């Protein structure tokens, strides 16, 4: 029988200063853990379901993490009506994952999972694929107003999905005074690689480096995009990561969420995040503030819950 050890880190982050603090941390972890069999449901304490931001962290490549992820999502939704799920994907991949949840195209899902190897190769797996298949089955049983919506907050994973997303947002008939948009609409996907934006010699990189300030927050585009303008604007914002000399990924993830908080009106909505181990730590780690720590500092510390999963007898890719 396989066992899964779930360590739940609740409200306070314990700073490691001296042996007494280390003993306190060890005691806290022992008291806060659940040890469950692989086919058991995960239940949090009643008070924990009242949090707003839920973070599930894991070691990339562990087979069971995808199953635990879906279990936690369902458990939280059943208790507080959760609608927003933020796995470790970017804005465009989330856009097309939502498309899959809507139309069920397994060819689309296979292509998305195949692409995911450029971001997190250990998790571009059958288990990742099956998780989203099961999420669709679950979502199909929910009323429209309760269906799960996927948020993509990571930095851009693939230039190809970015271009597809961008071209879908562009209206079929563009005005003559929007030549930059016309060029993007006609840009051939065949000239792209997934890492195009990392290549400063690429034509698309050059195009955006010269024209980004005309494309981002251009109020003349409001009439062109209508209600899609906030989505267009946020999509174009993703490109700026590649022109930022510091390229701080964690800050970008947090900034992406803050912008989508406005787009999707998330101010009072619970959100469930699934990211790798370090991202979900509520205390600074080696003097660096990861994602959950940024949420804890920005919002009420009592609104943040972290769940860390340590697996035994589970294969790691």
mmCIF file of C-alpha atoms in Angstrom:
data_model
loop_
_atom_site.group_PDB
_atom_site.id
_atom_site.type_symbol
_atom_site.label_atom_id
_atom_site.label_comp_id
_atom_site.label_asym_id
_atom_site.label_seq_id
_atom_site.Cartn_x
_atom_site.Cartn_y
_atom_site.Cartn_z
ATOM 1 C CA UNK A 1 0.000 0.000 0.000
ATOM 2 C CA UNK A 2 1.398 3.390 -0.981
ATOM 3 C CA UNK A 3 1.294 6.219 1.517
ATOM 4 C CA UNK A 4 1.358 9.944 0.938
ATOM 5 C CA UNK A 5 2.616 12.193 3.676
ATOM 6 C CA UNK A 6 0.972 15.635 3.603
ATOM 7 C CA UNK A 7 2.544 18.370 5.726
ATOM 8 C CA UNK A 8 0.240 21.356 6.140
ATOM 9 C CA UNK A 9 1.927 24.635 7.007
ATOM 10 C CA UNK A 10 -0.659 26.980 8.426
ATOM 11 C CA UNK A 11 -0.530 30.636 9.395
ATOM 12 C CA UNK A 12 2.876 31.433 10.789
ATOM 13 C CA UNK A 13 6.281 30.898 9.261
ATOM 14 C CA UNK A 14 8.824 29.850 11.869
ATOM 15 C CA UNK A 15 12.201 31.518 11.458
ATOM 16 C CA UNK A 16 15.153 29.194 12.005
ATOM 17 C CA UNK A 17 17.349 30.903 14.557
ATOM 18 C CA UNK A 18 19.103 28.554 16.963
ATOM 19 C CA UNK A 19 18.461 25.004 18.058
ATOM 20 C CA UNK A 20 15.302 25.807 20.020
ATOM 21 C CA UNK A 21 13.636 27.252 16.919
ATOM 22 C CA UNK A 22 14.613 24.186 14.894
ATOM 23 C CA UNK A 23 13.070 21.951 17.540
ATOM 24 C CA UNK A 24 9.934 24.109 17.478
ATOM 25 C CA UNK A 25 9.707 23.746 13.696
ATOM 26 C CA UNK A 26 10.191 19.971 13.833
ATOM 27 C CA UNK A 27 7.496 19.689 16.491
ATOM 28 C CA UNK A 28 5.158 21.889 14.439
ATOM 29 C CA UNK A 29 5.601 19.789 11.310
ATOM 30 C CA UNK A 30 4.985 16.539 13.172
ATOM 31 C CA UNK A 31 1.806 17.905 14.743
ATOM 32 C CA UNK A 32 0.542 19.406 11.457
ATOM 33 C CA UNK A 33 0.997 16.426 9.169
ATOM 34 C CA UNK A 34 -1.511 13.992 7.768
ATOM 35 C CA UNK A 35 -0.463 10.540 6.618
ATOM 36 C CA UNK A 36 -2.977 9.142 4.169
ATOM 37 C CA UNK A 37 -3.276 6.201 1.834
ATOM 38 C CA UNK A 38 -3.193 6.994 -1.865
ATOM 39 C CA UNK A 39 -6.928 6.402 -2.322
ATOM 40 C CA UNK A 40 -8.024 8.508 0.666
ATOM 41 C CA UNK A 41 -9.465 12.014 0.453
ATOM 42 C CA UNK A 42 -7.583 14.962 1.914
ATOM 43 C CA UNK A 43 -9.455 16.943 4.525
ATOM 44 C CA UNK A 44 -8.279 20.234 5.970
ATOM 45 C CA UNK A 45 -9.385 21.632 9.307
ATOM 46 C CA UNK A 46 -12.700 23.494 9.059
ATOM 47 C CA UNK A 47 -11.060 26.850 9.792
ATOM 48 C CA UNK A 48 -8.536 26.343 6.998
ATOM 49 C CA UNK A 49 -11.283 26.308 4.367
ATOM 50 C CA UNK A 50 -12.003 29.906 5.339
ATOM 51 C CA UNK A 51 -8.674 31.080 3.878
ATOM 52 C CA UNK A 52 -8.672 32.922 0.573
ATOM 53 C CA UNK A 53 -5.334 31.846 -0.932
ATOM 54 C CA UNK A 54 -4.424 28.162 -0.960
ATOM 55 C CA UNK A 55 -0.960 27.019 -2.051
ATOM 56 C CA UNK A 56 -0.091 23.405 -2.779
ATOM 57 C CA UNK A 57 3.637 22.765 -3.168
ATOM 58 C CA UNK A 58 5.469 19.641 -4.252
ATOM 59 C CA UNK A 59 8.678 18.247 -5.690
ATOM 60 C CA UNK A 60 8.451 18.356 -9.506
ATOM 61 C CA UNK A 61 8.222 14.986 -11.195
ATOM 62 C CA UNK A 62 6.522 13.003 -8.453
ATOM 63 C CA UNK A 63 3.751 10.932 -9.981
ATOM 64 C CA UNK A 64 1.189 11.304 -7.213
ATOM 65 C CA UNK A 65 1.371 15.092 -7.002
ATOM 66 C CA UNK A 66 -1.121 15.526 -9.839
ATOM 67 C CA UNK A 67 -3.673 13.314 -8.097
ATOM 68 C CA UNK A 68 -3.212 15.172 -4.810
ATOM 69 C CA UNK A 69 -3.590 18.483 -6.657
ATOM 70 C CA UNK A 70 -7.007 17.523 -8.014
ATOM 71 C CA UNK A 71 -8.088 16.074 -4.661
ATOM 72 C CA UNK A 72 -7.236 19.311 -2.869
ATOM 73 C CA UNK A 73 -8.989 21.419 -5.493
ATOM 74 C CA UNK A 74 -12.194 19.385 -5.103
ATOM 75 C CA UNK A 75 -11.964 19.427 -1.320
ATOM 76 C CA UNK A 76 -11.568 23.205 -1.170
ATOM 77 C CA UNK A 77 -14.315 23.794 -3.731
ATOM 78 C CA UNK A 78 -16.755 21.591 -1.832
ATOM 79 C CA UNK A 79 -16.239 23.678 1.312
ATOM 80 C CA UNK A 80 -16.011 27.267 0.063
ATOM 81 C CA UNK A 81 -17.195 27.394 -3.557
ATOM 82 C CA UNK A 82 -13.723 27.870 -5.067
ATOM 83 C CA UNK A 83 -13.790 28.763 -8.791
ATOM 84 C CA UNK A 84 -10.239 29.839 -9.622
ATOM 85 C CA UNK A 85 -7.375 27.389 -10.053
ATOM 86 C CA UNK A 86 -3.846 28.673 -10.774
ATOM 87 C CA UNK A 87 -1.426 25.884 -11.730
ATOM 88 C CA UNK A 88 2.168 26.656 -12.755
ATOM 89 C CA UNK A 89 1.263 27.803 -16.288
ATOM 90 C CA UNK A 90 1.291 31.106 -18.150
ATOM 91 C CA UNK A 91 -1.581 33.328 -19.317
ATOM 92 C CA UNK A 92 -1.798 31.800 -22.803
ATOM 93 C CA UNK A 93 -1.574 28.183 -21.662
ATOM 94 C CA UNK A 94 -4.370 28.883 -19.164
ATOM 95 C CA UNK A 95 -6.426 30.384 -21.995
ATOM 96 C CA UNK A 96 -6.175 27.184 -24.012
ATOM 97 C CA UNK A 97 -6.597 24.899 -20.997
ATOM 98 C CA UNK A 98 -9.901 26.676 -20.402
ATOM 99 C CA UNK A 99 -10.681 26.026 -24.056
ATOM 100 C CA UNK A 100 -10.039 22.333 -23.443
ATOM 101 C CA UNK A 101 -12.326 22.343 -20.384
ATOM 102 C CA UNK A 102 -14.997 23.812 -22.649
ATOM 103 C CA UNK A 103 -14.645 21.709 -25.825
ATOM 104 C CA UNK A 104 -12.840 18.566 -24.615
ATOM 105 C CA UNK A 105 -10.389 18.403 -27.537
ATOM 106 C CA UNK A 106 -7.829 15.815 -26.472
ATOM 107 C CA UNK A 107 -5.608 16.787 -29.398
ATOM 108 C CA UNK A 108 -5.433 20.282 -27.901
ATOM 109 C CA UNK A 109 -4.663 18.907 -24.440
ATOM 110 C CA UNK A 110 -1.934 16.623 -25.813
ATOM 111 C CA UNK A 111 -0.314 19.576 -27.563
ATOM 112 C CA UNK A 112 -0.465 21.670 -24.389
ATOM 113 C CA UNK A 113 1.110 18.897 -22.302
ATOM 114 C CA UNK A 114 3.765 18.386 -24.980
ATOM 115 C CA UNK A 115 4.581 22.108 -24.835
ATOM 116 C CA UNK A 116 4.737 22.050 -21.038
ATOM 117 C CA UNK A 117 8.037 20.186 -21.231
ATOM 118 C CA UNK A 118 9.656 23.526 -22.142
ATOM 119 C CA UNK A 119 8.633 24.889 -18.729
ATOM 120 C CA UNK A 120 8.558 21.943 -16.318
ATOM 121 C CA UNK A 121 9.798 18.839 -18.169
ATOM 122 C CA UNK A 122 9.333 16.557 -15.155
ATOM 123 C CA UNK A 123 5.596 17.323 -15.059
ATOM 124 C CA UNK A 124 4.838 17.122 -18.789
ATOM 125 C CA UNK A 125 3.572 13.624 -18.120
ATOM 126 C CA UNK A 126 0.698 11.207 -18.477
ATOM 127 C CA UNK A 127 -0.278 12.084 -14.899
ATOM 128 C CA UNK A 128 -0.486 15.792 -15.830
ATOM 129 C CA UNK A 129 -2.598 14.903 -18.884
ATOM 130 C CA UNK A 130 -4.929 12.669 -16.848
ATOM 131 C CA UNK A 131 -5.395 15.331 -14.186
ATOM 132 C CA UNK A 132 -6.888 17.732 -16.694
ATOM 133 C CA UNK A 133 -9.026 14.998 -18.236
ATOM 134 C CA UNK A 134 -10.460 14.271 -14.785
ATOM 135 C CA UNK A 135 -10.839 17.993 -14.089
ATOM 136 C CA UNK A 136 -12.927 18.313 -17.255
ATOM 137 C CA UNK A 137 -15.145 15.396 -16.216
ATOM 138 C CA UNK A 138 -15.620 17.030 -12.825
ATOM 139 C CA UNK A 139 -16.232 20.465 -14.352
ATOM 140 C CA UNK A 140 -18.852 19.098 -16.750
ATOM 141 C CA UNK A 141 -20.952 18.074 -13.754
ATOM 142 C CA UNK A 142 -21.024 21.593 -12.317
ATOM 143 C CA UNK A 143 -23.516 24.366 -13.157
ATOM 144 C CA UNK A 144 -22.055 26.984 -15.507
ATOM 145 C CA UNK A 145 -21.768 29.588 -12.755
ATOM 146 C CA UNK A 146 -19.751 27.179 -10.572
ATOM 147 C CA UNK A 147 -17.308 25.800 -13.137
ATOM 148 C CA UNK A 148 -13.576 25.968 -12.457
ATOM 149 C CA UNK A 149 -11.661 28.680 -14.330
ATOM 150 C CA UNK A 150 -7.902 28.292 -14.814
ATOM 151 C CA UNK A 151 -5.645 31.295 -14.195
ATOM 152 C CA UNK A 152 -2.175 31.528 -15.743
ATOM 153 C CA UNK A 153 0.203 33.653 -13.696
ATOM 154 C CA UNK A 154 3.657 32.332 -14.639
ATOM 155 C CA UNK A 155 6.019 34.089 -17.044
ATOM 156 C CA UNK A 156 5.588 33.179 -20.710
ATOM 157 C CA UNK A 157 6.264 29.516 -21.498
ATOM 158 C CA UNK A 158 5.856 29.368 -25.269
ATOM 159 C CA UNK A 159 5.974 32.019 -28.001
ATOM 160 C CA UNK A 160 3.786 29.776 -30.179
ATOM 161 C CA UNK A 161 0.880 29.654 -27.697
ATOM 162 C CA UNK A 162 1.350 33.372 -27.098
ATOM 163 C CA UNK A 163 0.972 34.100 -30.831
ATOM 164 C CA UNK A 164 -2.072 31.839 -31.169
ATOM 165 C CA UNK A 165 -3.683 33.543 -28.201
ATOM 166 C CA UNK A 166 -2.836 36.984 -29.569
ATOM 167 C CA UNK A 167 -4.192 36.211 -33.035
ATOM 168 C CA UNK A 168 -7.439 34.871 -31.584
ATOM 169 C CA UNK A 169 -7.965 38.132 -29.703
ATOM 170 C CA UNK A 170 -7.358 40.238 -32.827
ATOM 171 C CA UNK A 171 -10.636 41.155 -34.589
ATOM 172 C CA UNK A 172 -11.149 39.757 -38.066
ATOM 173 C CA UNK A 173 -11.391 43.204 -39.628
ATOM 174 C CA UNK A 174 -8.773 45.630 -38.405
ATOM 175 C CA UNK A 175 -8.886 49.372 -39.117
ATOM 176 C CA UNK A 176 -6.359 50.841 -41.532
ATOM 177 C CA UNK A 177 -4.772 52.912 -38.748
ATOM 178 C CA UNK A 178 -3.587 49.789 -36.859
ATOM 179 C CA UNK A 179 -0.625 48.560 -38.960
ATOM 180 C CA UNK A 180 1.139 46.956 -35.969
ATOM 181 C CA UNK A 181 -1.896 44.807 -35.250
ATOM 182 C CA UNK A 182 -2.159 43.838 -38.908
ATOM 183 C CA UNK A 183 1.458 42.681 -38.908
ATOM 184 C CA UNK A 184 0.854 40.541 -35.830
ATOM 185 C CA UNK A 185 -2.299 39.048 -37.315
ATOM 186 C CA UNK A 186 -0.357 37.972 -40.406
ATOM 187 C CA UNK A 187 2.729 36.748 -38.547
ATOM 188 C CA UNK A 188 3.358 33.108 -39.538
ATOM 189 C CA UNK A 189 3.599 30.595 -36.709
ATOM 190 C CA UNK A 190 6.037 28.593 -38.824
ATOM 191 C CA UNK A 191 8.726 31.207 -38.101
ATOM 192 C CA UNK A 192 8.463 30.702 -34.362
ATOM 193 C CA UNK A 193 10.127 28.405 -31.898
ATOM 194 C CA UNK A 194 8.826 28.016 -28.359
ATOM 195 C CA UNK A 195 11.848 29.973 -27.095
ATOM 196 C CA UNK A 196 11.645 32.759 -29.687
ATOM 197 C CA UNK A 197 11.457 35.490 -27.060
ATOM 198 C CA UNK A 198 14.653 34.272 -25.438
ATOM 199 C CA UNK A 199 16.438 34.798 -28.746
ATOM 200 C CA UNK A 200 17.217 38.488 -29.105
ATOM 201 C CA UNK A 201 18.083 37.963 -32.778
ATOM 202 C CA UNK A 202 14.580 36.726 -33.672
ATOM 203 C CA UNK A 203 12.284 38.880 -35.765
ATOM 204 C CA UNK A 204 9.423 38.742 -33.266
ATOM 205 C CA UNK A 205 11.689 39.770 -30.383
ATOM 206 C CA UNK A 206 12.904 42.697 -32.480
ATOM 207 C CA UNK A 207 9.328 43.670 -33.388
ATOM 208 C CA UNK A 208 8.181 43.814 -29.768
ATOM 209 C CA UNK A 209 11.314 45.498 -28.475
ATOM 210 C CA UNK A 210 10.698 48.340 -30.949
ATOM 211 C CA UNK A 211 6.923 48.566 -30.656
ATOM 212 C CA UNK A 212 5.968 47.303 -27.193
ATOM 213 C CA UNK A 213 5.241 50.778 -25.785
ATOM 214 C CA UNK A 214 2.822 51.398 -28.677
ATOM 215 C CA UNK A 215 1.039 48.068 -28.138
ATOM 216 C CA UNK A 216 0.719 48.095 -24.346
ATOM 217 C CA UNK A 217 -1.929 50.281 -22.703
ATOM 218 C CA UNK A 218 -2.752 51.947 -25.993
ATOM 219 C CA UNK A 219 -6.166 53.507 -25.384
ATOM 220 C CA UNK A 220 -6.759 53.754 -29.138
ATOM 221 C CA UNK A 221 -7.147 49.960 -29.050
ATOM 222 C CA UNK A 222 -10.094 50.052 -26.653
ATOM 223 C CA UNK A 223 -12.563 50.506 -29.465
ATOM 224 C CA UNK A 224 -10.857 47.747 -31.489
ATOM 225 C CA UNK A 225 -10.906 45.114 -28.751
ATOM 226 C CA UNK A 226 -13.952 46.203 -26.779
ATOM 227 C CA UNK A 227 -14.476 43.942 -23.738
ATOM 228 C CA UNK A 228 -11.350 41.959 -24.696
ATOM 229 C CA UNK A 229 -9.099 44.984 -24.181
ATOM 230 C CA UNK A 230 -8.028 44.013 -20.608
ATOM 231 C CA UNK A 231 -7.090 40.528 -21.843
ATOM 232 C CA UNK A 232 -5.195 41.947 -24.815
ATOM 233 C CA UNK A 233 -3.371 44.402 -22.590
ATOM 234 C CA UNK A 234 -2.367 41.704 -20.107
ATOM 235 C CA UNK A 235 -1.207 39.414 -22.897
ATOM 236 C CA UNK A 236 1.051 42.143 -24.305
ATOM 237 C CA UNK A 237 2.342 42.807 -20.783
ATOM 238 C CA UNK A 238 3.801 39.275 -20.795
ATOM 239 C CA UNK A 239 6.365 40.295 -23.402
ATOM 240 C CA UNK A 240 7.871 42.933 -21.132
ATOM 241 C CA UNK A 241 9.446 40.170 -19.023
ATOM 242 C CA UNK A 242 11.998 39.627 -21.788
ATOM 243 C CA UNK A 243 13.012 43.277 -21.846
ATOM 244 C CA UNK A 244 13.443 43.459 -18.080
ATOM 245 C CA UNK A 245 17.125 43.142 -17.292
ATOM 246 C CA UNK A 246 16.429 41.793 -13.793
ATOM 247 C CA UNK A 247 13.899 39.173 -14.943
ATOM 248 C CA UNK A 248 12.674 38.345 -11.442
ATOM 249 C CA UNK A 249 10.295 35.463 -12.065
ATOM 250 C CA UNK A 250 8.622 35.507 -8.641
ATOM 251 C CA UNK A 251 7.815 39.197 -8.905
ATOM 252 C CA UNK A 252 6.387 38.596 -12.385
ATOM 253 C CA UNK A 253 4.131 35.783 -11.136
ATOM 254 C CA UNK A 254 2.815 37.980 -8.346
ATOM 255 C CA UNK A 255 2.347 40.987 -10.665
ATOM 256 C CA UNK A 256 0.492 38.782 -13.136
ATOM 257 C CA UNK A 257 -1.898 37.704 -10.409
ATOM 258 C CA UNK A 258 -2.461 41.271 -9.269
ATOM 259 C CA UNK A 259 -3.385 42.297 -12.810
ATOM 260 C CA UNK A 260 -5.711 39.315 -13.265
ATOM 261 C CA UNK A 261 -7.246 40.132 -9.892
ATOM 262 C CA UNK A 262 -8.642 43.215 -11.611
ATOM 263 C CA UNK A 263 -9.530 41.496 -14.906
ATOM 264 C CA UNK A 264 -11.488 38.699 -13.193
ATOM 265 C CA UNK A 265 -12.677 40.693 -10.153
ATOM 266 C CA UNK A 266 -10.915 38.338 -7.715
ATOM 267 C CA UNK A 267 -10.791 40.636 -4.705
ATOM 268 C CA UNK A 268 -13.019 38.417 -2.528
ATOM 269 C CA UNK A 269 -12.597 35.164 -4.427
ATOM 270 C CA UNK A 270 -10.702 32.130 -3.062
ATOM 271 C CA UNK A 271 -7.883 31.014 -5.366
ATOM 272 C CA UNK A 272 -6.017 27.705 -5.324
ATOM 273 C CA UNK A 273 -2.387 27.675 -6.557
ATOM 274 C CA UNK A 274 -0.331 24.639 -7.529
ATOM 275 C CA UNK A 275 3.386 25.456 -7.777
ATOM 276 C CA UNK A 276 6.719 23.823 -7.055
ATOM 277 C CA UNK A 277 8.014 23.535 -3.497
ATOM 278 C CA UNK A 278 9.881 26.838 -3.039
ATOM 279 C CA UNK A 279 7.105 29.019 -4.488
ATOM 280 C CA UNK A 280 4.670 28.147 -1.689
ATOM 281 C CA UNK A 281 6.926 28.901 1.300
ATOM 282 C CA UNK A 282 5.470 31.625 3.490
ATOM 283 C CA UNK A 283 8.812 32.730 4.936
ATOM 284 C CA UNK A 284 11.745 34.094 2.957
ATOM 285 C CA UNK A 285 14.012 31.329 1.699
ATOM 286 C CA UNK A 286 17.728 32.204 1.450
ATOM 287 C CA UNK A 287 16.718 35.868 1.789
ATOM 288 C CA UNK A 288 14.389 35.654 -1.203
ATOM 289 C CA UNK A 289 10.638 36.237 -1.159
ATOM 290 C CA UNK A 290 8.766 33.523 -3.047
ATOM 291 C CA UNK A 291 5.141 33.639 -4.121
ATOM 292 C CA UNK A 292 3.281 32.666 -0.919
ATOM 293 C CA UNK A 293 5.493 35.017 1.094
ATOM 294 C CA UNK A 294 4.517 37.869 -1.232
ATOM 295 C CA UNK A 295 0.834 37.047 -0.716
ATOM 296 C CA UNK A 296 1.336 36.914 3.036
ATOM 297 C CA UNK A 297 2.977 40.363 2.968
ATOM 298 C CA UNK A 298 0.437 41.913 0.582
ATOM 299 C CA UNK A 299 -2.737 40.470 2.075
ATOM 300 C CA UNK A 300 -3.710 39.340 5.549
ATOM 301 C CA UNK A 301 -1.354 36.574 6.783
ATOM 302 C CA UNK A 302 -4.463 34.736 7.993
ATOM 303 C CA UNK A 303 -5.741 34.508 4.418
ATOM 304 C CA UNK A 304 -2.867 32.260 3.235
ATOM 305 C CA UNK A 305 -2.598 28.486 3.653
ATOM 306 C CA UNK A 306 0.264 26.338 2.399
ATOM 307 C CA UNK A 307 0.104 22.584 1.891
ATOM 308 C CA UNK A 308 3.369 20.758 1.225
ATOM 309 C CA UNK A 309 3.289 17.172 -0.007
ATOM 310 C CA UNK A 310 6.111 14.732 0.657
ATOM 311 C CA UNK A 311 5.547 11.397 -1.065
ATOM 312 C CA UNK A 312 6.775 7.977 -0.004
ATOM 313 C CA UNK A 313 6.928 5.027 -2.400
ATOM 314 C CA UNK A 314 6.206 7.323 -5.328
ATOM 315 C CA UNK A 315 8.211 7.310 -8.552
ATOM 316 C CA UNK A 316 9.947 10.582 -9.458
ATOM 317 C CA UNK A 317 10.658 11.285 -13.115
#
